[in-house]
Coordinates of C-alpha atoms in Angstrom, one line a residue:
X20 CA 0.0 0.0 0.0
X21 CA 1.4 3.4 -1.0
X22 CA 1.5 5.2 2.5
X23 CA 3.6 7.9 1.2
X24 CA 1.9 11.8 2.2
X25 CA 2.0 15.2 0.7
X26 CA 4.1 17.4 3.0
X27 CA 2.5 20.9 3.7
X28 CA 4.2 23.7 5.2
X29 CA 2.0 26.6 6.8
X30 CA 2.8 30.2 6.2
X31 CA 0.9 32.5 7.9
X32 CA 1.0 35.4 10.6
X33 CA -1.4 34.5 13.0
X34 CA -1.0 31.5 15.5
X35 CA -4.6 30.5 15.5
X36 CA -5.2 30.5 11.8
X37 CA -2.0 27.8 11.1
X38 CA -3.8 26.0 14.3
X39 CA -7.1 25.9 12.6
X40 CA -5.0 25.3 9.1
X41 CA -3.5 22.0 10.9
X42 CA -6.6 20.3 12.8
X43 CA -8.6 20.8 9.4
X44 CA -5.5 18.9 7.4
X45 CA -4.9 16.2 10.3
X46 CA -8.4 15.2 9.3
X47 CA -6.6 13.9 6.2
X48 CA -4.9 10.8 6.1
X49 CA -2.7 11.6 3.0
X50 CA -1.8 15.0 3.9
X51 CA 1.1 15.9 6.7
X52 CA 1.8 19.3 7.8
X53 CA 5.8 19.3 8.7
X54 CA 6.1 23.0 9.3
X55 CA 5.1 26.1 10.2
X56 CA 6.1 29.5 9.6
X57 CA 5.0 33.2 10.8
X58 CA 6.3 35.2 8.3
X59 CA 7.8 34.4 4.4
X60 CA 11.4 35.5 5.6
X61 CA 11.1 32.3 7.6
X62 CA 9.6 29.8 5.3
X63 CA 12.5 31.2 2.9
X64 CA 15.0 29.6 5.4
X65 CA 13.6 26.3 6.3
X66 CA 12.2 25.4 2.9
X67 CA 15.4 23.6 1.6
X68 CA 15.5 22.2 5.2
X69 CA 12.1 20.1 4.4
X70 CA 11.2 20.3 1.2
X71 CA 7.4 20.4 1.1
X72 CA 5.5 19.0 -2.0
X73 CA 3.2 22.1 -1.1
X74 CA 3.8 25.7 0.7
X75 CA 0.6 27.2 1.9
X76 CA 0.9 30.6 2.3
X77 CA -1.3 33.8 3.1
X78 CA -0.5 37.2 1.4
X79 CA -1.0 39.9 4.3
X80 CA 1.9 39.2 6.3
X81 CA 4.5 41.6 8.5
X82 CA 7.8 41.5 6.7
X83 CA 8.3 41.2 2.8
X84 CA 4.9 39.5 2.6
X85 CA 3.4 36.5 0.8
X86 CA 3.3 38.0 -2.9
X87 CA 7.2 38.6 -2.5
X88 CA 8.1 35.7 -0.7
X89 CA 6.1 33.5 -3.4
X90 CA 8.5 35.1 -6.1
X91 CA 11.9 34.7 -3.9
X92 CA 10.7 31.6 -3.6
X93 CA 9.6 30.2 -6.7
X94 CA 12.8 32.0 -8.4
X95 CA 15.1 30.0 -6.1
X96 CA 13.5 26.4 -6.5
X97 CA 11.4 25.9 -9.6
X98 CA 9.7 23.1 -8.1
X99 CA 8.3 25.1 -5.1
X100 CA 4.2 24.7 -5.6
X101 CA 2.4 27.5 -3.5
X102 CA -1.0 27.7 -2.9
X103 CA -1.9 31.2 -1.6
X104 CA -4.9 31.3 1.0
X105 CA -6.0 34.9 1.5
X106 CA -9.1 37.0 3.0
X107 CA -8.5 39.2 -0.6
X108 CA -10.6 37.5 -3.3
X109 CA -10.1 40.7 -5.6
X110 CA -8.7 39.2 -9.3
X111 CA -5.8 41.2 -9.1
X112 CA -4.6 39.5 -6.0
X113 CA -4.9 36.4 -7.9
X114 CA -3.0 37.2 -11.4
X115 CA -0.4 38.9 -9.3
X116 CA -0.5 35.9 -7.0
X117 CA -0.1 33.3 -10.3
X118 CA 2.1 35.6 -12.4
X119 CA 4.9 35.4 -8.7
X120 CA 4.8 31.2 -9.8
X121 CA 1.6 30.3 -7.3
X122 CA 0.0 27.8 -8.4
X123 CA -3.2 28.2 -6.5
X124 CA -5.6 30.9 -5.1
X125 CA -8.6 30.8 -2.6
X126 CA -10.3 32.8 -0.2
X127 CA -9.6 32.2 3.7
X128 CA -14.0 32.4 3.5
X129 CA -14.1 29.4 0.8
X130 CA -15.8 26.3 2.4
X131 CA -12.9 24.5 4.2
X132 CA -12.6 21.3 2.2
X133 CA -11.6 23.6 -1.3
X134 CA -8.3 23.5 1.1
X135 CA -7.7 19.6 0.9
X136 CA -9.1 19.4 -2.6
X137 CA -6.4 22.3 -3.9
X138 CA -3.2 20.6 -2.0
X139 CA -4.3 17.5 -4.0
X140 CA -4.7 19.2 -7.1
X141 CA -1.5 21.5 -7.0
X142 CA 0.4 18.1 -5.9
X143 CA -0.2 16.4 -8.9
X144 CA 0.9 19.5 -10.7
X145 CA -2.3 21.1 -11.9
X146 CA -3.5 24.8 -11.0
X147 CA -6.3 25.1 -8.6
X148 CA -8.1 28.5 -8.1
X149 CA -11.3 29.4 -5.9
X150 CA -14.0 29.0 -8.4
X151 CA -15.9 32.2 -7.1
X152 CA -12.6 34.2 -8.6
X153 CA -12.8 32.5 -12.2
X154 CA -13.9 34.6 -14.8
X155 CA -15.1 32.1 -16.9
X156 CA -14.9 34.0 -20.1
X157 CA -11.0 35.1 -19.4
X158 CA -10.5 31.2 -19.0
X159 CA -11.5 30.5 -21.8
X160 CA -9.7 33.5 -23.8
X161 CA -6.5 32.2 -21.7
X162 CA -6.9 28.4 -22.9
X163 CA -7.8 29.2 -26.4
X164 CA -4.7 32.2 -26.9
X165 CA -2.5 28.9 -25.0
X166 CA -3.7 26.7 -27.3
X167 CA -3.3 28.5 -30.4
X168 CA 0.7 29.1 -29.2
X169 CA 1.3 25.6 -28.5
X170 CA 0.1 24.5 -32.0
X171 CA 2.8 26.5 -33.9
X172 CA 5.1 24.9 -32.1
X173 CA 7.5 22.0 -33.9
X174 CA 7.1 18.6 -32.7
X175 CA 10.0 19.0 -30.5
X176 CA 9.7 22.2 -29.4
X177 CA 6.6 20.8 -27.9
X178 CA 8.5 17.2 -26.2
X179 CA 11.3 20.3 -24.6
X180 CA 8.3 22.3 -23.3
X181 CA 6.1 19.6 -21.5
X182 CA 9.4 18.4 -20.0
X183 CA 10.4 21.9 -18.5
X184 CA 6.6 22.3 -17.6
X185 CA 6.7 19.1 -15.5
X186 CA 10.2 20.5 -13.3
X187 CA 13.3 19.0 -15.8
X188 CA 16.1 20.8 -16.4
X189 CA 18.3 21.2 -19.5
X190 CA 20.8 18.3 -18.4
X191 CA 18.1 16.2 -17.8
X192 CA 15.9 16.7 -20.8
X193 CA 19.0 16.8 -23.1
X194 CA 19.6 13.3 -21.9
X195 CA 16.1 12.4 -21.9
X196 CA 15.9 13.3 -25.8
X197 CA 19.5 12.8 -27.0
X198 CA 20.1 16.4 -27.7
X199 CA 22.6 18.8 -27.0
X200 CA 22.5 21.0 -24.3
X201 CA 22.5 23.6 -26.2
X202 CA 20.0 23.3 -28.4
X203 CA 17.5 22.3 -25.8
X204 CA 18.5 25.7 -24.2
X205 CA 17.8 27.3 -27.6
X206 CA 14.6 25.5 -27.6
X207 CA 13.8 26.9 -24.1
X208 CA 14.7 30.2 -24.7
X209 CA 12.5 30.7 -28.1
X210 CA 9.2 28.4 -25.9
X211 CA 9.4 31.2 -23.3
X212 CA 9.6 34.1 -25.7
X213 CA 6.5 32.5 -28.0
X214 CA 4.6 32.0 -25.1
X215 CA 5.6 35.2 -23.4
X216 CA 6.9 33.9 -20.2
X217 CA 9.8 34.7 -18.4
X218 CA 9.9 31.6 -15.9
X219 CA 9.5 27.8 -15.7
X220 CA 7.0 28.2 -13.1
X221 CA 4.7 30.1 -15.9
X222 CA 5.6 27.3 -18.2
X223 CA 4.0 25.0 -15.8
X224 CA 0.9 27.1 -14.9
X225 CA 0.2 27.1 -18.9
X226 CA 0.9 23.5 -18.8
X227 CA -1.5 22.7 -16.2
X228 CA -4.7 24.7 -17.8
X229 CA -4.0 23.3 -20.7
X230 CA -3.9 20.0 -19.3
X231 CA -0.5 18.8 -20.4
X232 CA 0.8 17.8 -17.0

């Protein structure tokens, strides 16, 4: 039987809410909470430490705050996967929140379980945002404009950019596709510019709504 559990850190500034955070995810037999942090300077040092599958992490904090604290670190370790929880449910909290590499936004007021549900979802690499902040129209625009970009791209230029979209690295794909280094770099570089991205945790948000992951 596969016991093994997706690891959670907390981020948030106040004692009670990473409480309540941790009773409501104990509930969960396949979900283990392994830290905690008050404020983003601190879940910037102890991240490497544990090396969560997911960082939960609110936006209105003392310090440099969530938003800045998801780019540090998202820039730092492409792999992070951040789901911001927030009382703001504004849609400009939530492009700014996904264009810093988050790859999931809900409201501190959703119905508690949309918590569990997200982890599990943004684990298995997909982007999960509070349904009551879709716009379903921009969705759509965002999926089809995607869509249209991915379709001009050469058979290999598509193999390069699911592989960076799913966490690889040049080396790895490189030796995954028997090309050179630097011609998967080349590939990279003109992927990020056709799809107007600037970083591999964008590459994976398109991914993920596109369903490529």
């Amino acid at each position: 039987m596969n016991t093994e559990k997706i690891t959670v850190i907390l981020v948030d500034d106040h004692a009670v809410v990473r409480a309540g955070f941790r009773l409501l995810l104990a509930t969960e037999p396949d979900i283990d909470v392994i830290a905690e942090a008050s404020r983003g300077e601190e879940v910037l040092q102890i991240y490497s430490e544990h090396k969560p599958d997911i960082v939960v992490m609110d936006l209105s904090m003392a310090g440099i705050g969530g938003l800045e604290t998801t780019r540090r670190l998202v820039m730092r370790e492409d792999s992070a996967k951040i789901i911001v929880f927030s009382v703001h449910h504004e849609k400009v909290y939530v492009q700014r929140a996904l264009d810093a590499g988050a790859r999931g936004y809900i409201c501190k007021h959703a119905h508690p379980d949309m918590l569990i549900d997200a982890i599990k979802q943004v684990a298995k690499g997909r982007i999960y945002i509070d349904p009551s902040l879709v716009d379903d129209a921009q969705h759509q625009e965002d999926m089809n404009t995607y869509q249209a970009i991915i379709g001009t791209l050469s058979p290999r230029e598509f193999d390069v950019f699911v592989l960076l979209a799913k966490g690889m690295t040049a080396h790895q794909i490189s030796e995954q596709l028997c090309l050179s280094y630097k011609t998967v770099a080349n590939y990279g570089t003109t992927i990020r510019s056709k799809l107007n991205v600037t970083s591999m945790a964008q590459l994976a948000n398109i991914a993920a709504l596109l369903d490529l992951t």
